[in-house]
Amino acid sequence: MENWDNIYMRRCLELARKGLGYVAPNPMVGAVVVSGGRIIGEGYHRRFGEAHAEVNAINAVHRPELLRKSTLYVNLEPCAHYGKTPPCAELIIAKQIPKVVVGAADPFAKVDGRGIEMLRKAGVEVTVGMLKAECETLNKRFLTFVTQHRPYIILKWAQSADGFVDRLRQVGDGQTAVRFSNDFTTQLVHKMRAEEAAIVVGTRTMALDQSQLNVRHWHGNNPIRLTADSTKPLPQWMKELYEQGIQSLIVEGGPTLQQSFIDAGLCDEVRVEVSDVRLGEGVKAPVFAGWSPHPALRFGEIKIQTKYFADIQ
Ligand SMILES: [Zn+2]
């Protein structure tokens, strides 16, 4: 059986994930308080500007006297600075929690080891690195944003089995694009959009698709809609988006724009819907190499293949 430390940290990750789409540009954080082999309190960061996970977990404990005999598990280093809320490290010390297990350190400039240091100086026993890889993967958007000073970038497109993204066909007086999506993948795309801060398309895609680019088939926030035109040098634009606090992007087309993201090394993840349909000709899908493979998910006649840039996973 997996050891209990891992099980508690997995619970933190499960709680943290509930904040996806609501807490950015903050990280997703979950915390559990364990005493006598039982979880006596748990919480997560629910919404940007609201209480941090540690505060919610500590407040959920019905018998506060047990805090002095408990261990707090949290997937990211507790904060040490006054932001929108007071520092969590200070609260942990004030509540006399003797032991803290941390998943990943927080590289954010205002924390960056200070939370762990503050706790240790106060005599709290701190363990760092429990399920580190999983904890870092969960906060891939936040970690990319704070360490690389640009949004986390996801490219998403749909293509035929033979690698074409589009073939215009004549319908009545106008042209329309071949569709590769089904009801399931449409819903999934809307879920994906709700998880990111902004959605990017090129001017041609915007004109061609006239798509609403929203999340009407899923709950959550609509991402900000951004249009990339050829006058925008990508690295400069990414820097500007970082300064505006845009933590993640989903780039939905077209292939020329997506290829320019790949060529500029500005891409962390690619999600491709591959239809069983073969087109034989048309607009070619972007080309990329050196990515880690990931199992595909199948939804009827369409499979979704997600690939991560090798550095990420
Ligand atoms: Zn905090």
Tab-separated table of C-alpha atoms and ligand atoms in Angstrom:
chain	number	residue	atom	x	y	z
A	1	MET	CA	0.000	0.000	0.000
A	2	GLU	CA	1.138	3.502	-0.724
A	3	ASN	CA	2.476	5.325	2.334
A	4	TRP	CA	0.186	7.714	4.162
A	5	ASP	CA	2.287	10.794	3.412
A	6	ASN	CA	1.661	10.205	-0.298
A	7	ILE	CA	-2.035	9.622	0.275
A	8	TYR	CA	-2.406	12.912	2.171
A	9	MET	CA	-0.426	14.764	-0.491
A	10	ARG	CA	-2.627	13.254	-3.192
A	11	ARG	CA	-5.637	14.583	-1.304
A	12	CYS	CA	-4.004	18.042	-1.339
A	13	LEU	CA	-3.614	17.774	-5.124
A	14	GLU	CA	-7.210	16.642	-5.537
A	15	LEU	CA	-8.435	19.622	-3.505
A	16	ALA	CA	-6.074	22.039	-5.255
A	17	ARG	CA	-7.345	21.013	-8.698
A	18	LYS	CA	-10.807	22.332	-7.818
A	19	GLY	CA	-9.347	25.819	-8.172
A	20	LEU	CA	-8.446	25.298	-11.840
A	21	GLY	CA	-9.858	28.174	-13.880
A	22	TYR	CA	-10.691	30.247	-10.782
A	23	VAL	CA	-7.458	31.097	-8.959
A	24	ALA	CA	-5.082	32.265	-11.706
A	25	PRO	CA	-2.678	33.999	-11.665
A	26	ASN	CA	-2.333	32.408	-8.213
A	27	PRO	CA	-1.246	28.766	-7.986
A	28	MET	CA	-3.670	25.932	-7.226
A	29	VAL	CA	-3.177	24.866	-3.645
A	30	GLY	CA	-4.830	22.294	-1.396
A	31	ALA	CA	-4.022	21.525	2.256
A	32	VAL	CA	-4.970	18.858	4.789
A	33	VAL	CA	-4.427	18.795	8.545
A	34	VAL	CA	-3.775	15.320	9.958
A	35	SER	CA	-3.818	14.332	13.604
A	36	GLY	CA	-3.740	10.847	15.103
A	37	GLY	CA	-3.860	9.273	11.636
A	38	ARG	CA	-7.009	11.140	10.616
A	39	ILE	CA	-7.704	14.146	8.448
A	40	ILE	CA	-9.191	16.697	10.845
A	41	GLY	CA	-9.373	19.617	8.423
A	42	GLU	CA	-8.920	20.290	4.738
A	43	GLY	CA	-9.270	23.200	2.366
A	44	TYR	CA	-8.119	24.704	-0.894
A	45	HIS	CA	-7.642	28.067	-2.563
A	46	ARG	CA	-11.043	28.564	-4.157
A	47	ARG	CA	-10.849	31.851	-5.951
A	48	PHE	CA	-8.270	34.554	-6.688
A	49	GLY	CA	-8.228	37.104	-3.852
A	50	GLU	CA	-9.848	34.748	-1.344
A	51	ALA	CA	-8.275	32.792	1.527
A	52	HIS	CA	-5.346	30.468	0.878
A	53	ALA	CA	-5.611	26.689	1.225
A	54	GLU	CA	-3.790	26.561	4.575
A	55	VAL	CA	-6.197	29.102	6.112
A	56	ASN	CA	-9.241	27.164	4.916
A	57	ALA	CA	-7.816	23.842	6.138
A	58	ILE	CA	-6.925	25.238	9.569
A	59	ASN	CA	-10.324	26.945	9.915
A	60	ALA	CA	-12.058	23.655	9.073
A	61	VAL	CA	-10.597	21.944	12.159
A	62	HIS	CA	-13.359	21.580	14.784
A	63	ARG	CA	-11.036	20.959	17.720
A	64	PRO	CA	-8.299	23.620	17.434
A	65	GLU	CA	-6.398	22.144	20.417
A	66	LEU	CA	-5.468	19.228	18.109
A	67	LEU	CA	-3.494	21.596	15.848
A	68	ARG	CA	-0.579	21.439	18.302
A	69	LYS	CA	-0.346	17.692	17.650
A	70	SER	CA	-0.928	17.698	13.934
A	71	THR	CA	0.849	17.698	10.570
A	72	LEU	CA	-0.159	20.060	7.776
A	73	TYR	CA	0.252	18.783	4.215
A	74	VAL	CA	0.277	21.295	1.383
A	75	ASN	CA	1.246	20.891	-2.276
A	76	LEU	CA	3.094	24.238	-2.500
A	77	GLU	CA	5.338	26.067	-0.061
A	78	PRO	CA	3.289	28.240	2.343
A	79	CYS	CA	3.564	31.930	1.544
A	80	ALA	CA	5.686	34.279	3.614
A	81	HIS	CA	4.477	37.657	2.362
A	82	TYR	CA	1.556	39.989	2.824
A	83	GLY	CA	-0.388	39.795	-0.426
A	84	LYS	CA	-4.164	39.948	-0.507
A	85	THR	CA	-4.039	37.862	2.690
A	86	PRO	CA	-1.528	37.595	5.572
A	87	PRO	CA	1.299	35.029	5.275
A	88	CYS	CA	0.276	31.411	5.790
A	89	ALA	CA	3.645	30.557	7.371
A	90	GLU	CA	2.815	33.042	10.148
A	91	LEU	CA	-0.574	31.418	10.731
A	92	ILE	CA	0.969	27.923	10.941
A	93	ILE	CA	3.458	29.207	13.522
A	94	ALA	CA	0.736	31.017	15.500
A	95	LYS	CA	-1.381	27.848	15.588
A	96	GLN	CA	1.671	25.902	16.817
A	97	ILE	CA	1.418	23.203	14.163
A	98	PRO	CA	4.631	21.205	14.782
A	99	LYS	CA	5.093	19.584	11.367
A	100	VAL	CA	4.563	20.667	7.752
A	101	VAL	CA	4.961	18.487	4.655
A	102	VAL	CA	5.409	20.506	1.447
A	103	GLY	CA	5.076	19.150	-2.106
A	104	ALA	CA	6.984	21.737	-4.133
A	105	ALA	CA	8.885	24.908	-3.259
A	106	ASP	CA	7.380	28.166	-4.540
A	107	PRO	CA	9.758	30.033	-6.887
A	108	PHE	CA	7.580	33.184	-6.827
A	109	ALA	CA	9.979	36.028	-5.970
A	110	LYS	CA	8.116	37.071	-2.807
A	111	VAL	CA	8.151	33.505	-1.414
A	112	ASP	CA	11.109	31.558	-2.961
A	113	GLY	CA	12.100	29.552	0.123
A	114	ARG	CA	11.165	32.219	2.648
A	115	GLY	CA	8.032	30.352	3.757
A	116	ILE	CA	10.026	27.206	4.526
A	117	GLU	CA	12.759	29.242	6.201
A	118	MET	CA	10.268	31.148	8.368
A	119	LEU	CA	8.696	27.878	9.544
A	120	ARG	CA	12.045	26.213	10.292
A	121	LYS	CA	13.306	29.244	12.209
A	122	ALA	CA	10.209	28.997	14.397
A	123	GLY	CA	11.018	25.347	15.149
A	124	VAL	CA	8.492	23.755	12.784
A	125	GLU	CA	9.706	20.469	11.272
A	126	VAL	CA	9.425	20.881	7.497
A	127	THR	CA	9.734	18.178	4.852
A	128	VAL	CA	9.949	19.361	1.239
A	129	GLY	CA	9.506	17.439	-2.015
A	130	MET	CA	6.690	14.980	-1.262
A	131	LEU	CA	5.277	13.965	-4.698
A	132	LYS	CA	7.282	16.858	-6.106
A	133	ALA	CA	6.780	15.926	-9.785
A	134	GLU	CA	2.989	15.672	-9.461
A	135	CYS	CA	2.877	18.921	-7.489
A	136	GLU	CA	4.920	20.726	-10.143
A	137	THR	CA	2.826	19.306	-12.973
A	138	LEU	CA	-0.371	20.494	-11.333
A	139	ASN	CA	0.984	24.038	-11.165
A	140	LYS	CA	2.702	23.963	-14.574
A	141	ARG	CA	0.957	27.199	-15.581
A	142	PHE	CA	1.963	29.083	-12.445
A	143	LEU	CA	5.539	27.728	-12.455
A	144	THR	CA	6.098	28.601	-16.120
A	145	PHE	CA	4.627	32.053	-15.550
A	146	VAL	CA	6.815	32.922	-12.534
A	147	THR	CA	10.052	31.347	-13.767
A	148	GLN	CA	9.923	32.144	-17.510
A	149	HIS	CA	7.985	35.419	-17.297
A	150	ARG	CA	5.509	34.385	-19.979
A	151	PRO	CA	2.178	32.548	-20.040
A	152	TYR	CA	2.017	28.737	-20.187
A	153	ILE	CA	1.212	28.029	-23.840
A	154	ILE	CA	-1.060	25.269	-25.114
A	155	LEU	CA	-1.596	24.755	-28.846
A	156	LYS	CA	-4.832	23.045	-29.783
A	157	TRP	CA	-6.061	21.962	-33.162
A	158	ALA	CA	-8.196	19.325	-34.833
A	159	GLN	CA	-6.904	17.369	-37.815
A	160	SER	CA	-7.761	14.536	-40.154
A	161	ALA	CA	-6.145	11.098	-39.833
A	162	ASP	CA	-3.787	12.064	-42.658
A	163	GLY	CA	-2.610	15.298	-41.038
A	164	PHE	CA	-4.708	18.077	-42.564
A	165	VAL	CA	-6.410	20.700	-40.444
A	166	ASP	CA	-8.762	22.023	-43.032
A	167	ARG	CA	-10.152	21.724	-46.519
A	168	LEU	CA	-12.525	24.379	-47.667
A	169	ARG	CA	-15.559	23.125	-49.457
A	170	GLN	CA	-18.205	24.991	-51.321
A	171	VAL	CA	-21.617	25.145	-49.645
A	172	GLY	CA	-24.158	27.243	-51.523
A	173	ASP	CA	-22.598	30.633	-52.176
A	174	GLY	CA	-19.936	30.423	-49.527
A	175	GLN	CA	-17.084	28.301	-48.322
A	176	THR	CA	-17.167	26.376	-45.097
A	177	ALA	CA	-14.490	24.428	-43.260
A	178	VAL	CA	-14.665	20.668	-42.716
A	179	ARG	CA	-15.402	19.921	-39.067
A	180	PHE	CA	-13.551	17.265	-37.115
A	181	SER	CA	-15.303	17.639	-33.763
A	182	ASN	CA	-18.166	15.691	-32.243
A	183	ASP	CA	-20.361	16.558	-29.245
A	184	PHE	CA	-17.930	15.030	-26.771
A	185	THR	CA	-14.855	16.762	-28.102
A	186	THR	CA	-16.720	20.079	-28.371
A	187	GLN	CA	-17.596	19.842	-24.697
A	188	LEU	CA	-14.015	18.926	-23.860
A	189	VAL	CA	-12.705	21.910	-25.820
A	190	HIS	CA	-15.032	24.181	-23.853
A	191	LYS	CA	-13.717	22.658	-20.618
A	192	MET	CA	-10.142	23.251	-21.819
A	193	ARG	CA	-10.953	26.879	-22.577
A	194	ALA	CA	-12.424	27.416	-19.101
A	195	GLU	CA	-9.106	26.269	-17.635
A	196	GLU	CA	-6.995	28.923	-19.375
A	197	ALA	CA	-6.759	32.680	-18.928
A	198	ALA	CA	-6.843	33.576	-22.620
A	199	ILE	CA	-7.601	32.105	-25.999
A	200	VAL	CA	-5.575	33.148	-29.053
A	201	VAL	CA	-6.457	32.926	-32.722
A	202	GLY	CA	-5.052	34.525	-35.837
A	203	THR	CA	-7.012	37.161	-37.740
A	204	ARG	CA	-7.837	34.721	-40.565
A	205	THR	CA	-9.157	32.057	-38.207
A	206	MET	CA	-11.287	34.660	-36.490
A	207	ALA	CA	-12.776	35.733	-39.812
A	208	LEU	CA	-13.157	32.195	-41.158
A	209	ASP	CA	-14.612	30.481	-38.125
A	210	GLN	CA	-16.675	33.301	-36.735
A	211	SER	CA	-16.589	31.050	-33.709
A	212	GLN	CA	-17.693	32.362	-30.381
A	213	LEU	CA	-14.599	30.910	-28.702
A	214	ASN	CA	-16.370	30.624	-25.408
A	215	VAL	CA	-17.274	27.945	-22.853
A	216	ARG	CA	-21.023	27.707	-23.388
A	217	HIS	CA	-20.924	23.894	-23.105
A	218	TRP	CA	-19.054	23.935	-19.804
A	219	HIS	CA	-19.140	25.867	-16.512
A	220	GLY	CA	-16.511	28.430	-15.609
A	221	ASN	CA	-15.094	31.665	-16.849
A	222	ASN	CA	-14.783	32.578	-20.494
A	223	PRO	CA	-11.130	33.146	-21.342
A	224	ILE	CA	-10.089	36.572	-22.622
A	225	ARG	CA	-10.105	36.498	-26.423
A	226	LEU	CA	-6.916	37.665	-28.100
A	227	THR	CA	-6.212	38.037	-31.790
A	228	ALA	CA	-2.651	37.623	-33.036
A	229	ASP	CA	-1.740	39.485	-36.180
A	230	SER	CA	1.460	39.193	-38.161
A	231	THR	CA	2.754	42.531	-36.837
A	232	LYS	CA	3.205	41.060	-33.352
A	233	PRO	CA	6.712	39.602	-32.619
A	234	LEU	CA	5.740	36.648	-30.408
A	235	PRO	CA	8.405	36.891	-27.632
A	236	GLN	CA	7.596	40.581	-27.108
A	237	TRP	CA	3.883	39.888	-27.078
A	238	MET	CA	4.334	37.067	-24.526
A	239	LYS	CA	6.261	39.470	-22.308
A	240	GLU	CA	3.397	41.957	-22.502
A	241	LEU	CA	0.872	39.247	-21.601
A	242	TYR	CA	3.045	38.287	-18.627
A	243	GLU	CA	3.001	41.895	-17.470
A	244	GLN	CA	-0.777	41.884	-17.786
A	245	GLY	CA	-0.949	38.826	-15.521
A	246	ILE	CA	-2.173	36.394	-18.194
A	247	GLN	CA	-0.986	33.068	-16.819
A	248	SER	CA	-1.927	30.717	-19.646
A	249	LEU	CA	-2.964	30.682	-23.299
A	250	ILE	CA	-4.733	28.206	-25.498
A	251	VAL	CA	-3.838	28.904	-29.132
A	252	GLU	CA	-6.579	27.550	-31.355
A	253	GLY	CA	-5.438	28.434	-34.811
A	254	GLY	CA	-4.694	28.652	-37.545
A	255	PRO	CA	-1.765	26.415	-38.378
A	256	THR	CA	0.536	29.248	-39.523
A	257	LEU	CA	0.178	31.015	-36.191
A	258	GLN	CA	0.648	27.748	-34.292
A	259	GLN	CA	3.738	26.899	-36.319
A	260	SER	CA	5.220	30.299	-35.462
A	261	PHE	CA	4.702	29.551	-31.737
A	262	ILE	CA	6.459	26.179	-32.190
A	263	ASP	CA	9.311	27.708	-34.205
A	264	ALA	CA	9.823	30.416	-31.577
A	265	GLY	CA	10.071	27.747	-28.850
A	266	LEU	CA	6.966	29.250	-27.263
A	267	CYS	CA	4.953	26.133	-26.627
A	268	ASP	CA	4.529	23.888	-23.605
A	269	GLU	CA	1.775	21.557	-24.612
A	270	VAL	CA	-0.045	20.435	-27.752
A	271	ARG	CA	-3.521	18.920	-27.785
A	272	VAL	CA	-4.608	17.456	-31.083
A	273	GLU	CA	-8.007	16.034	-31.946
A	274	VAL	CA	-7.390	13.420	-34.606
A	275	SER	CA	-10.448	12.365	-36.569
A	276	ASP	CA	-10.713	9.018	-38.350
A	277	VAL	CA	-11.657	10.999	-41.493
A	278	ARG	CA	-9.039	11.230	-44.266
A	279	LEU	CA	-9.025	14.351	-46.428
A	280	GLY	CA	-6.335	13.517	-48.973
A	281	GLU	CA	-5.497	17.205	-49.422
A	282	GLY	CA	-5.870	20.531	-47.703
A	283	VAL	CA	-4.094	22.771	-45.210
A	284	LYS	CA	-1.347	20.879	-43.408
A	285	ALA	CA	-1.279	20.600	-39.615
A	286	PRO	CA	1.683	22.234	-37.803
A	287	VAL	CA	4.857	20.167	-37.540
A	288	PHE	CA	6.703	19.589	-34.286
A	289	ALA	CA	9.318	17.172	-32.968
A	290	GLY	CA	10.960	16.191	-29.714
A	291	TRP	CA	7.843	15.830	-27.637
A	292	SER	CA	7.062	13.303	-24.960
A	293	PRO	CA	4.266	10.909	-25.954
A	294	HIS	CA	1.159	10.632	-23.831
A	295	PRO	CA	-1.694	8.101	-24.127
A	296	ALA	CA	-4.529	9.225	-26.399
A	297	LEU	CA	-8.157	9.431	-25.286
A	298	ARG	CA	-10.820	8.261	-27.684
A	299	PHE	CA	-14.255	9.865	-28.023
A	300	GLY	CA	-16.189	8.029	-30.726
A	301	GLU	CA	-14.539	8.606	-34.089
A	302	ILE	CA	-12.098	11.137	-32.656
A	303	LYS	CA	-9.062	10.589	-30.472
A	304	ILE	CA	-7.398	13.321	-28.492
A	305	GLN	CA	-3.646	13.219	-28.325
A	306	THR	CA	-1.875	15.406	-25.784
A	307	LYS	CA	1.851	15.978	-26.015
A	308	TYR	CA	4.055	17.874	-23.639
A	309	PHE	CA	7.264	19.629	-24.353
A	310	ALA	CA	9.983	17.261	-23.092
A	311	ASP	CA	11.173	19.717	-20.431
A	312	ILE	CA	7.791	19.781	-18.753
A	313	GLN	CA	7.012	16.115	-18.329
B	1	ZN	ZN	-0.636	31.583	1.732
